[in-house]
């Protein structure tokens, strides 16, 4: 199952009666109306299992034919390390209060989720958890963060739910707002069965690697980023590498990745500067090259993370690029639940004496900047001679 990570939100705990309710009974939490709720100076986080990978969160009465969103189970949301289901959801008007006495209000700028636990499929009665998630929409969340950052030391300290819309939601689209590392939806990945869009891949699928033949995916996850997220944090914008921009006809189609996702470089300049034949270069470092640019898309994007037994070079749009690297900073950027899933698979990654090793050398930023500038001046493609290597791997 894929996941949408680190959705920024407010959570009110133990405010509702823990009563059983029918899955089709849209329980409205009037107990929180017009009550000032204290918060710890920042938004909290939750994530959900996006079984059909559409970015939509469904309530308990919705039925689906996808893992994690099937029949009476609805959609799972996770916070405090525990998974729950959304019993009901409502469009919400809220006011957020800040430490300096200021406040901002948005009519219909949030979604309220009532969470609970399910019974059995034969008796699908939901028992309310007692908690409520009040989740700002992308636009209002951006307004909250911008207001917070406009004055040094200003923090959100409370919020008030002013009203619920008469419109009852059955589903809503979610997104996150963290740094992310990987491939955009639609990217074609080479597998043992031919190329496949990254969003169609699952655990166990075998993907072609440069060094290790075909390797099975051990974990795959997704992060949804909205247009509002990117407007508030430009570092979330993807990098677009135009078809053929890296030389040797690569990528075969436009390749869209997160800015820190790394691409393999092999050119005559690499051994002269780094004493090795190949290095990994973050996509953002390549924007000095013709055909590589920050993508100014206005809509949202979903990034996909693919993990193997070890760090690998795989082929996206025919181009050698990295899989998810489990270095400490990257792991910290994943949701707690994602970290827990990965720790179950690879407990050694979380030991204090463990040191992750990248599949190729990753030079420091200053040397990479110098390398790219020299590469531009030399007029040589980043993947000089790559076709010979590619053919050799294919034969193997």
mmCIF file of C-alpha atoms in Angstrom:
data_model
loop_
_atom_site.group_PDB
_atom_site.id
_atom_site.type_symbol
_atom_site.label_atom_id
_atom_site.label_comp_id
_atom_site.label_asym_id
_atom_site.label_seq_id
_atom_site.Cartn_x
_atom_site.Cartn_y
_atom_site.Cartn_z
ATOM 1 C CA UNK A 1 0.000 0.000 0.000
ATOM 2 C CA UNK A 2 1.169 3.548 -0.697
ATOM 3 C CA UNK A 3 1.081 6.289 1.907
ATOM 4 C CA UNK A 4 0.587 10.044 1.911
ATOM 5 C CA UNK A 5 3.044 11.272 4.517
ATOM 6 C CA UNK A 6 3.211 14.089 7.055
ATOM 7 C CA UNK A 7 -0.090 15.872 6.562
ATOM 8 C CA UNK A 8 0.031 18.956 8.766
ATOM 9 C CA UNK A 9 -3.017 19.281 10.979
ATOM 10 C CA UNK A 10 -4.589 19.978 14.385
ATOM 11 C CA UNK A 11 -5.662 17.043 16.575
ATOM 12 C CA UNK A 12 -8.084 17.325 19.517
ATOM 13 C CA UNK A 13 -7.837 14.264 21.757
ATOM 14 C CA UNK A 14 -10.443 12.730 24.069
ATOM 15 C CA UNK A 15 -13.133 15.276 23.306
ATOM 16 C CA UNK A 16 -15.930 12.991 22.072
ATOM 17 C CA UNK A 17 -17.785 10.136 23.781
ATOM 18 C CA UNK A 18 -16.353 6.781 22.776
ATOM 19 C CA UNK A 19 -19.718 5.523 21.595
ATOM 20 C CA UNK A 20 -20.507 2.941 18.911
ATOM 21 C CA UNK A 21 -22.083 4.486 15.814
ATOM 22 C CA UNK A 22 -23.175 3.085 12.474
ATOM 23 C CA UNK A 23 -20.741 3.521 9.627
ATOM 24 C CA UNK A 24 -23.363 5.493 7.690
ATOM 25 C CA UNK A 25 -24.161 7.782 10.619
ATOM 26 C CA UNK A 26 -22.249 10.988 9.940
ATOM 27 C CA UNK A 27 -21.440 11.906 13.525
ATOM 28 C CA UNK A 28 -20.948 15.672 13.833
ATOM 29 C CA UNK A 29 -18.659 16.736 16.706
ATOM 30 C CA UNK A 30 -20.651 19.734 17.964
ATOM 31 C CA UNK A 31 -18.746 19.439 21.260
ATOM 32 C CA UNK A 32 -15.811 21.332 19.722
ATOM 33 C CA UNK A 33 -17.823 24.263 18.305
ATOM 34 C CA UNK A 34 -16.777 27.706 19.588
ATOM 35 C CA UNK A 35 -14.346 26.205 22.102
ATOM 36 C CA UNK A 36 -10.792 27.574 22.038
ATOM 37 C CA UNK A 37 -8.411 24.618 21.653
ATOM 38 C CA UNK A 38 -4.848 25.041 22.898
ATOM 39 C CA UNK A 39 -2.076 23.670 20.651
ATOM 40 C CA UNK A 40 1.672 23.175 21.262
ATOM 41 C CA UNK A 41 2.953 26.011 19.069
ATOM 42 C CA UNK A 42 2.945 24.020 15.845
ATOM 43 C CA UNK A 43 0.839 21.800 13.638
ATOM 44 C CA UNK A 44 0.901 18.053 14.247
ATOM 45 C CA UNK A 45 1.222 15.340 11.578
ATOM 46 C CA UNK A 46 -0.752 12.335 10.395
ATOM 47 C CA UNK A 47 -0.695 10.152 7.288
ATOM 48 C CA UNK A 48 -3.022 7.734 5.562
ATOM 49 C CA UNK A 49 -2.831 4.524 3.576
ATOM 50 C CA UNK A 50 -3.803 5.510 0.040
ATOM 51 C CA UNK A 51 -4.870 2.084 -1.218
ATOM 52 C CA UNK A 52 -5.944 3.153 -4.700
ATOM 53 C CA UNK A 53 -3.234 5.829 -4.948
ATOM 54 C CA UNK A 54 -5.548 8.659 -5.956
ATOM 55 C CA UNK A 55 -4.661 10.971 -3.071
ATOM 56 C CA UNK A 56 -8.244 10.851 -1.751
ATOM 57 C CA UNK A 57 -9.232 10.052 1.831
ATOM 58 C CA UNK A 58 -12.609 8.294 2.141
ATOM 59 C CA UNK A 59 -14.921 7.973 5.127
ATOM 60 C CA UNK A 60 -16.236 4.722 6.578
ATOM 61 C CA UNK A 61 -19.358 4.438 4.433
ATOM 62 C CA UNK A 62 -17.456 4.504 1.149
ATOM 63 C CA UNK A 63 -16.658 1.134 -0.471
ATOM 64 C CA UNK A 64 -13.656 0.440 -2.682
ATOM 65 C CA UNK A 65 -11.866 -2.405 -4.371
ATOM 66 C CA UNK A 66 -8.297 -1.529 -3.446
ATOM 67 C CA UNK A 67 -5.986 -2.751 -0.652
ATOM 68 C CA UNK A 68 -6.591 -0.732 2.499
ATOM 69 C CA UNK A 69 -9.754 0.868 1.116
ATOM 70 C CA UNK A 70 -11.955 -2.178 0.711
ATOM 71 C CA UNK A 71 -15.551 -2.753 1.762
ATOM 72 C CA UNK A 72 -16.396 -1.695 5.304
ATOM 73 C CA UNK A 73 -12.865 -0.592 6.106
ATOM 74 C CA UNK A 74 -12.871 2.850 4.473
ATOM 75 C CA UNK A 75 -9.509 4.645 4.648
ATOM 76 C CA UNK A 76 -6.930 4.268 7.415
ATOM 77 C CA UNK A 77 -5.355 7.327 9.022
ATOM 78 C CA UNK A 78 -2.403 7.059 11.387
ATOM 79 C CA UNK A 79 -1.173 9.317 14.193
ATOM 80 C CA UNK A 80 0.485 8.617 17.545
ATOM 81 C CA UNK A 81 1.630 5.376 15.894
ATOM 82 C CA UNK A 82 -1.918 3.918 15.700
ATOM 83 C CA UNK A 83 -4.185 3.461 12.659
ATOM 84 C CA UNK A 84 -7.838 4.500 12.758
ATOM 85 C CA UNK A 85 -10.685 5.001 10.279
ATOM 86 C CA UNK A 86 -12.544 8.187 9.414
ATOM 87 C CA UNK A 87 -16.160 7.846 10.553
ATOM 88 C CA UNK A 88 -17.293 11.185 9.161
ATOM 89 C CA UNK A 89 -15.890 14.407 7.712
ATOM 90 C CA UNK A 90 -17.148 17.983 7.453
ATOM 91 C CA UNK A 91 -16.098 21.219 5.793
ATOM 92 C CA UNK A 92 -15.162 23.557 8.637
ATOM 93 C CA UNK A 93 -14.642 27.276 9.314
ATOM 94 C CA UNK A 94 -11.862 27.977 11.835
ATOM 95 C CA UNK A 95 -9.863 30.768 13.455
ATOM 96 C CA UNK A 96 -6.199 30.236 14.358
ATOM 97 C CA UNK A 97 -4.791 32.293 17.250
ATOM 98 C CA UNK A 98 -1.113 33.255 17.552
ATOM 99 C CA UNK A 99 1.257 33.989 20.427
ATOM 100 C CA UNK A 100 1.331 37.749 19.738
ATOM 101 C CA UNK A 101 -2.453 38.112 19.976
ATOM 102 C CA UNK A 102 -3.128 38.103 16.243
ATOM 103 C CA UNK A 103 -5.447 35.633 14.531
ATOM 104 C CA UNK A 104 -6.567 34.606 11.065
ATOM 105 C CA UNK A 105 -9.913 33.134 10.061
ATOM 106 C CA UNK A 106 -10.993 31.103 7.061
ATOM 107 C CA UNK A 107 -14.562 30.251 6.142
ATOM 108 C CA UNK A 108 -14.626 26.629 4.979
ATOM 109 C CA UNK A 109 -10.813 26.563 5.257
ATOM 110 C CA UNK A 110 -10.538 23.208 7.021
ATOM 111 C CA UNK A 111 -11.877 19.672 7.087
ATOM 112 C CA UNK A 112 -12.882 17.969 10.320
ATOM 113 C CA UNK A 113 -12.418 14.192 10.573
ATOM 114 C CA UNK A 114 -14.067 12.118 13.303
ATOM 115 C CA UNK A 115 -11.964 8.989 13.834
ATOM 116 C CA UNK A 116 -12.850 5.597 15.213
ATOM 117 C CA UNK A 117 -12.245 1.869 15.153
ATOM 118 C CA UNK A 118 -14.283 -0.648 13.158
ATOM 119 C CA UNK A 119 -15.967 -3.787 14.232
ATOM 120 C CA UNK A 120 -16.111 -6.829 11.964
ATOM 121 C CA UNK A 121 -17.317 -6.981 8.372
ATOM 122 C CA UNK A 122 -20.438 -8.758 9.602
ATOM 123 C CA UNK A 123 -21.084 -6.048 12.204
ATOM 124 C CA UNK A 124 -19.399 -2.922 10.842
ATOM 125 C CA UNK A 125 -20.160 -0.652 13.796
ATOM 126 C CA UNK A 126 -17.626 2.099 14.383
ATOM 127 C CA UNK A 127 -16.593 2.871 17.956
ATOM 128 C CA UNK A 128 -15.498 6.485 18.168
ATOM 129 C CA UNK A 129 -11.924 7.007 19.323
ATOM 130 C CA UNK A 130 -12.884 10.252 21.039
ATOM 131 C CA UNK A 131 -10.472 12.283 18.887
ATOM 132 C CA UNK A 132 -11.078 14.803 16.133
ATOM 133 C CA UNK A 133 -8.658 15.841 13.387
ATOM 134 C CA UNK A 134 -9.138 19.422 12.181
ATOM 135 C CA UNK A 135 -7.148 19.631 8.969
ATOM 136 C CA UNK A 136 -6.556 23.002 7.234
ATOM 137 C CA UNK A 137 -6.934 22.941 3.474
ATOM 138 C CA UNK A 138 -3.778 23.518 1.437
ATOM 139 C CA UNK A 139 -4.549 27.215 0.909
ATOM 140 C CA UNK A 140 -5.345 27.971 4.545
ATOM 141 C CA UNK A 141 -2.425 25.908 5.836
ATOM 142 C CA UNK A 142 -0.160 28.026 3.643
ATOM 143 C CA UNK A 143 -1.759 31.168 5.114
ATOM 144 C CA UNK A 144 -1.139 29.858 8.647
ATOM 145 C CA UNK A 145 2.522 29.157 7.937
ATOM 146 C CA UNK A 146 3.043 32.476 6.164
ATOM 147 C CA UNK A 147 1.454 34.391 9.061
ATOM 148 C CA UNK A 148 3.630 32.477 11.533
ATOM 149 C CA UNK A 149 6.828 33.216 9.598
ATOM 150 C CA UNK A 150 6.053 36.909 9.001
ATOM 151 C CA UNK A 151 7.144 37.823 12.557
ATOM 152 C CA UNK A 152 10.112 36.175 14.339
ATOM 153 C CA UNK A 153 8.947 34.085 17.295
ATOM 154 C CA UNK A 154 5.276 34.145 16.333
ATOM 155 C CA UNK A 155 3.625 30.739 16.868
ATOM 156 C CA UNK A 156 0.114 29.324 16.609
ATOM 157 C CA UNK A 157 -1.094 28.692 20.157
ATOM 158 C CA UNK A 158 -4.799 27.866 19.742
ATOM 159 C CA UNK A 159 -7.627 27.506 17.271
ATOM 160 C CA UNK A 160 -11.410 27.704 17.366
ATOM 161 C CA UNK A 161 -13.871 25.778 15.225
ATOM 162 C CA UNK A 162 -16.489 28.355 14.292
ATOM 163 C CA UNK A 163 -18.951 26.277 12.276
ATOM 164 C CA UNK A 164 -19.503 23.219 10.120
ATOM 165 C CA UNK A 165 -20.871 23.427 6.594
ATOM 166 C CA UNK A 166 -24.170 21.736 5.908
ATOM 167 C CA UNK A 167 -22.351 19.870 3.131
ATOM 168 C CA UNK A 168 -21.192 16.445 4.346
ATOM 169 C CA UNK A 169 -18.072 15.033 2.709
ATOM 170 C CA UNK A 170 -17.555 11.416 1.701
ATOM 171 C CA UNK A 171 -13.990 11.957 0.432
ATOM 172 C CA UNK A 172 -11.383 14.686 0.109
ATOM 173 C CA UNK A 173 -7.924 15.019 -1.463
ATOM 174 C CA UNK A 174 -4.942 15.190 0.881
ATOM 175 C CA UNK A 175 -1.345 16.365 0.533
ATOM 176 C CA UNK A 176 1.789 16.851 2.650
ATOM 177 C CA UNK A 177 4.349 19.623 3.029
ATOM 178 C CA UNK A 178 7.777 18.120 3.599
ATOM 179 C CA UNK A 179 10.949 17.738 1.584
ATOM 180 C CA UNK A 180 10.628 14.657 -0.579
ATOM 181 C CA UNK A 181 13.006 12.558 -2.639
ATOM 182 C CA UNK A 182 12.011 10.510 -5.655
ATOM 183 C CA UNK A 183 10.048 10.137 -8.875
ATOM 184 C CA UNK A 184 6.902 11.950 -9.998
ATOM 185 C CA UNK A 185 3.794 9.971 -10.956
ATOM 186 C CA UNK A 186 3.925 8.833 -14.567
ATOM 187 C CA UNK A 187 7.672 8.135 -14.563
ATOM 188 C CA UNK A 188 8.424 4.928 -16.473
ATOM 189 C CA UNK A 189 10.615 2.458 -14.571
ATOM 190 C CA UNK A 190 12.306 -0.535 -16.214
ATOM 191 C CA UNK A 191 11.170 -3.867 -14.724
ATOM 192 C CA UNK A 192 11.518 -7.537 -15.611
ATOM 193 C CA UNK A 193 8.189 -7.238 -17.455
ATOM 194 C CA UNK A 194 9.091 -4.085 -19.384
ATOM 195 C CA UNK A 195 8.540 -0.456 -18.438
ATOM 196 C CA UNK A 196 5.828 0.462 -15.923
ATOM 197 C CA UNK A 197 4.625 3.727 -14.428
ATOM 198 C CA UNK A 198 6.048 4.154 -10.951
ATOM 199 C CA UNK A 199 2.584 4.450 -9.384
ATOM 200 C CA UNK A 200 1.727 0.975 -10.716
ATOM 201 C CA UNK A 201 4.628 -0.716 -8.957
ATOM 202 C CA UNK A 202 4.160 -2.782 -5.798
ATOM 203 C CA UNK A 203 6.265 -4.561 -3.205
ATOM 204 C CA UNK A 204 7.792 -7.658 -4.803
ATOM 205 C CA UNK A 205 7.950 -6.257 -8.348
ATOM 206 C CA UNK A 206 11.391 -6.773 -9.848
ATOM 207 C CA UNK A 207 13.116 -3.661 -11.149
ATOM 208 C CA UNK A 208 16.197 -3.527 -13.333
ATOM 209 C CA UNK A 209 19.293 -2.225 -11.533
ATOM 210 C CA UNK A 210 22.683 -1.274 -12.913
ATOM 211 C CA UNK A 211 24.748 -3.394 -10.507
ATOM 212 C CA UNK A 212 22.536 -6.211 -9.251
ATOM 213 C CA UNK A 213 20.332 -7.335 -12.131
ATOM 214 C CA UNK A 214 16.609 -7.403 -11.354
ATOM 215 C CA UNK A 215 15.843 -6.684 -7.705
ATOM 216 C CA UNK A 216 12.545 -6.955 -5.816
ATOM 217 C CA UNK A 217 11.022 -3.825 -4.313
ATOM 218 C CA UNK A 218 10.982 -4.115 -0.507
ATOM 219 C CA UNK A 219 8.942 -0.992 0.241
ATOM 220 C CA UNK A 220 7.227 1.739 -1.782
ATOM 221 C CA UNK A 221 5.565 4.917 -0.558
ATOM 222 C CA UNK A 222 4.183 8.181 -1.894
ATOM 223 C CA UNK A 223 4.098 11.813 -0.854
ATOM 224 C CA UNK A 224 1.431 14.144 -2.217
ATOM 225 C CA UNK A 225 2.392 17.825 -2.611
ATOM 226 C CA UNK A 226 -0.214 20.398 -3.619
ATOM 227 C CA UNK A 227 0.191 23.539 -5.688
ATOM 228 C CA UNK A 228 -0.314 25.574 -2.507
ATOM 229 C CA UNK A 229 2.451 23.584 -0.805
ATOM 230 C CA UNK A 230 4.852 24.418 -3.622
ATOM 231 C CA UNK A 231 3.868 28.080 -3.574
ATOM 232 C CA UNK A 232 4.635 28.217 0.160
ATOM 233 C CA UNK A 233 7.828 26.160 -0.108
ATOM 234 C CA UNK A 234 9.496 26.371 -3.556
ATOM 235 C CA UNK A 235 11.916 23.584 -2.568
ATOM 236 C CA UNK A 236 9.032 21.178 -3.126
ATOM 237 C CA UNK A 237 8.847 22.020 -6.833
ATOM 238 C CA UNK A 238 10.082 19.203 -9.097
ATOM 239 C CA UNK A 239 12.963 19.329 -11.540
ATOM 240 C CA UNK A 240 12.148 18.576 -15.169
ATOM 241 C CA UNK A 241 14.940 17.022 -17.243
ATOM 242 C CA UNK A 242 13.922 17.326 -20.873
ATOM 243 C CA UNK A 243 14.194 14.360 -23.226
ATOM 244 C CA UNK A 244 17.775 14.054 -24.485
ATOM 245 C CA UNK A 245 19.170 16.721 -22.117
ATOM 246 C CA UNK A 246 21.732 14.364 -20.540
ATOM 247 C CA UNK A 247 23.130 13.117 -23.844
ATOM 248 C CA UNK A 248 22.914 9.788 -25.668
ATOM 249 C CA UNK A 249 19.173 10.318 -26.124
ATOM 250 C CA UNK A 250 18.535 10.269 -22.380
ATOM 251 C CA UNK A 251 16.168 10.650 -20.804
ATOM 252 C CA UNK A 252 13.984 9.016 -23.426
ATOM 253 C CA UNK A 253 11.060 11.202 -22.305
ATOM 254 C CA UNK A 254 10.964 14.169 -19.949
ATOM 255 C CA UNK A 255 12.024 12.966 -16.491
ATOM 256 C CA UNK A 256 10.403 14.691 -13.504
ATOM 257 C CA UNK A 257 11.953 14.145 -10.073
ATOM 258 C CA UNK A 258 12.234 15.938 -6.732
ATOM 259 C CA UNK A 259 15.074 18.433 -6.507
ATOM 260 C CA UNK A 260 17.322 16.272 -4.282
ATOM 261 C CA UNK A 261 16.789 13.075 -6.266
ATOM 262 C CA UNK A 262 20.127 12.030 -7.720
ATOM 263 C CA UNK A 263 21.054 11.180 -11.288
ATOM 264 C CA UNK A 264 24.122 9.182 -12.277
ATOM 265 C CA UNK A 265 26.812 11.122 -14.156
ATOM 266 C CA UNK A 266 29.463 9.509 -16.351
ATOM 267 C CA UNK A 267 31.652 11.756 -18.495
ATOM 268 C CA UNK A 268 35.387 12.300 -19.140
ATOM 269 C CA UNK A 269 35.343 15.022 -16.483
ATOM 270 C CA UNK A 270 34.188 12.711 -13.664
ATOM 271 C CA UNK A 271 37.419 10.693 -13.238
ATOM 272 C CA UNK A 272 39.554 13.816 -13.565
ATOM 273 C CA UNK A 273 37.707 15.555 -10.748
ATOM 274 C CA UNK A 274 36.606 12.684 -8.483
ATOM 275 C CA UNK A 275 38.971 9.752 -9.206
ATOM 276 C CA UNK A 276 36.036 7.486 -10.081
ATOM 277 C CA UNK A 277 34.108 6.724 -13.252
ATOM 278 C CA UNK A 278 30.612 7.617 -11.981
ATOM 279 C CA UNK A 279 29.044 9.912 -9.401
ATOM 280 C CA UNK A 280 25.525 10.786 -8.254
ATOM 281 C CA UNK A 281 24.330 14.357 -8.734
ATOM 282 C CA UNK A 282 21.155 15.887 -7.226
ATOM 283 C CA UNK A 283 18.784 17.046 -9.949
ATOM 284 C CA UNK A 284 18.761 20.620 -8.605
ATOM 285 C CA UNK A 285 22.506 20.851 -9.319
ATOM 286 C CA UNK A 286 21.864 20.199 -13.023
ATOM 287 C CA UNK A 287 19.718 23.260 -13.740
ATOM 288 C CA UNK A 288 22.730 24.996 -15.303
ATOM 289 C CA UNK A 289 22.547 22.433 -18.110
ATOM 290 C CA UNK A 290 20.412 23.097 -21.187
ATOM 291 C CA UNK A 291 17.091 21.292 -20.906
ATOM 292 C CA UNK A 292 17.083 21.004 -17.091
ATOM 293 C CA UNK A 293 14.783 23.359 -15.211
ATOM 294 C CA UNK A 294 12.630 23.865 -12.142
ATOM 295 C CA UNK A 295 9.117 22.838 -13.147
ATOM 296 C CA UNK A 296 6.652 25.695 -12.551
ATOM 297 C CA UNK A 297 3.559 23.497 -12.557
ATOM 298 C CA UNK A 298 0.598 25.096 -10.798
ATOM 299 C CA UNK A 299 -1.188 21.901 -9.794
ATOM 300 C CA UNK A 300 -0.130 19.239 -7.307
ATOM 301 C CA UNK A 301 2.289 16.364 -7.733
ATOM 302 C CA UNK A 302 2.811 12.941 -6.133
ATOM 303 C CA UNK A 303 6.356 11.727 -5.482
ATOM 304 C CA UNK A 304 7.142 8.000 -5.203
ATOM 305 C CA UNK A 305 9.877 6.401 -3.080
ATOM 306 C CA UNK A 306 11.246 2.948 -3.954
ATOM 307 C CA UNK A 307 13.361 0.973 -1.486
ATOM 308 C CA UNK A 308 15.437 -2.175 -2.156
ATOM 309 C CA UNK A 309 17.678 -4.328 0.013
ATOM 310 C CA UNK A 310 20.369 -1.719 -0.618
ATOM 311 C CA UNK A 311 20.839 1.534 -2.437
ATOM 312 C CA UNK A 312 20.653 0.900 -6.190
ATOM 313 C CA UNK A 313 20.895 2.647 -9.537
ATOM 314 C CA UNK A 314 17.695 1.983 -11.476
ATOM 315 C CA UNK A 315 16.418 3.155 -14.861
ATOM 316 C CA UNK A 316 13.737 5.845 -15.074
ATOM 317 C CA UNK A 317 12.807 7.007 -18.571
ATOM 318 C CA UNK A 318 15.898 5.015 -19.584
ATOM 319 C CA UNK A 319 18.131 7.171 -17.375
ATOM 320 C CA UNK A 320 20.300 5.796 -14.529
ATOM 321 C CA UNK A 321 18.920 7.285 -11.301
ATOM 322 C CA UNK A 322 19.031 6.323 -7.646
ATOM 323 C CA UNK A 323 16.533 4.394 -5.550
ATOM 324 C CA UNK A 324 15.609 5.612 -2.052
ATOM 325 C CA UNK A 325 18.775 6.075 0.004
ATOM 326 C CA UNK A 326 18.324 5.318 3.699
ATOM 327 C CA UNK A 327 20.761 7.897 5.009
ATOM 328 C CA UNK A 328 19.811 9.440 8.375
ATOM 329 C CA UNK A 329 18.513 12.752 6.989
ATOM 330 C CA UNK A 330 16.359 11.030 4.378
ATOM 331 C CA UNK A 331 14.870 8.637 6.939
ATOM 332 C CA UNK A 332 14.084 11.551 9.272
ATOM 333 C CA UNK A 333 12.097 13.131 6.425
ATOM 334 C CA UNK A 334 9.713 10.176 6.296
ATOM 335 C CA UNK A 335 6.652 9.874 8.502
ATOM 336 C CA UNK A 336 6.982 7.996 11.815
ATOM 337 C CA UNK A 337 4.792 5.214 10.446
ATOM 338 C CA UNK A 338 6.950 4.918 7.311
ATOM 339 C CA UNK A 339 10.034 4.779 9.497
ATOM 340 C CA UNK A 340 8.388 2.026 11.538
ATOM 341 C CA UNK A 341 7.593 -0.002 8.408
ATOM 342 C CA UNK A 342 11.153 0.362 7.140
ATOM 343 C CA UNK A 343 12.604 -0.510 10.565
ATOM 344 C CA UNK A 344 10.627 -3.760 10.542
ATOM 345 C CA UNK A 345 12.240 -4.650 7.207
ATOM 346 C CA UNK A 346 15.730 -3.291 7.915
ATOM 347 C CA UNK A 347 16.302 -2.971 11.685
ATOM 348 C CA UNK A 348 20.029 -2.450 11.153
ATOM 349 C CA UNK A 349 19.345 0.943 9.570
ATOM 350 C CA UNK A 350 18.196 2.308 12.924
ATOM 351 C CA UNK A 351 21.139 1.161 15.046
ATOM 352 C CA UNK A 352 23.286 4.003 16.371
ATOM 353 C CA UNK A 353 26.478 2.554 14.875
ATOM 354 C CA UNK A 354 24.996 1.989 11.396
ATOM 355 C CA UNK A 355 26.433 4.012 8.539
ATOM 356 C CA UNK A 356 24.585 4.012 5.213
ATOM 357 C CA UNK A 357 26.723 3.726 2.074
ATOM 358 C CA UNK A 358 25.515 5.253 -1.201
ATOM 359 C CA UNK A 359 25.793 3.115 -4.318
ATOM 360 C CA UNK A 360 28.077 5.736 -5.929
ATOM 361 C CA UNK A 361 30.156 8.619 -4.670
ATOM 362 C CA UNK A 362 28.117 11.720 -3.780
ATOM 363 C CA UNK A 363 30.515 14.700 -3.853
ATOM 364 C CA UNK A 364 29.924 17.745 -1.656
ATOM 365 C CA UNK A 365 27.979 20.730 -2.936
ATOM 366 C CA UNK A 366 30.902 23.024 -3.807
ATOM 367 C CA UNK A 367 32.661 20.367 -5.876
ATOM 368 C CA UNK A 368 29.395 19.471 -7.599
ATOM 369 C CA UNK A 369 28.765 23.105 -8.494
ATOM 370 C CA UNK A 370 32.264 23.315 -9.969
ATOM 371 C CA UNK A 371 31.737 20.051 -11.832
ATOM 372 C CA UNK A 372 28.497 21.196 -13.453
ATOM 373 C CA UNK A 373 30.006 24.530 -14.504
ATOM 374 C CA UNK A 374 32.990 22.768 -16.083
ATOM 375 C CA UNK A 375 30.609 20.287 -17.716
ATOM 376 C CA UNK A 376 28.681 23.193 -19.277
ATOM 377 C CA UNK A 377 31.844 24.842 -20.567
ATOM 378 C CA UNK A 378 33.150 21.562 -22.006
ATOM 379 C CA UNK A 379 29.915 20.995 -23.897
ATOM 380 C CA UNK A 380 30.041 17.262 -23.148
ATOM 381 C CA UNK A 381 26.892 15.277 -22.251
ATOM 382 C CA UNK A 382 26.540 14.139 -18.661
ATOM 383 C CA UNK A 383 26.257 10.513 -19.816
ATOM 384 C CA UNK A 384 29.079 10.317 -22.361
ATOM 385 C CA UNK A 385 29.584 6.713 -23.526
ATOM 386 C CA UNK A 386 26.541 5.530 -21.601
ATOM 387 C CA UNK A 387 25.139 3.466 -24.475
ATOM 388 C CA UNK A 388 28.029 0.995 -24.277
ATOM 389 C CA UNK A 389 27.429 0.415 -20.566
ATOM 390 C CA UNK A 390 23.692 0.201 -21.090
ATOM 391 C CA UNK A 391 24.059 -2.485 -23.739
ATOM 392 C CA UNK A 392 26.409 -4.504 -21.564
ATOM 393 C CA UNK A 393 23.956 -4.466 -18.661
ATOM 394 C CA UNK A 394 21.089 -5.490 -20.936
ATOM 395 C CA UNK A 395 23.082 -8.497 -22.176
ATOM 396 C CA UNK A 396 23.832 -9.517 -18.603
#
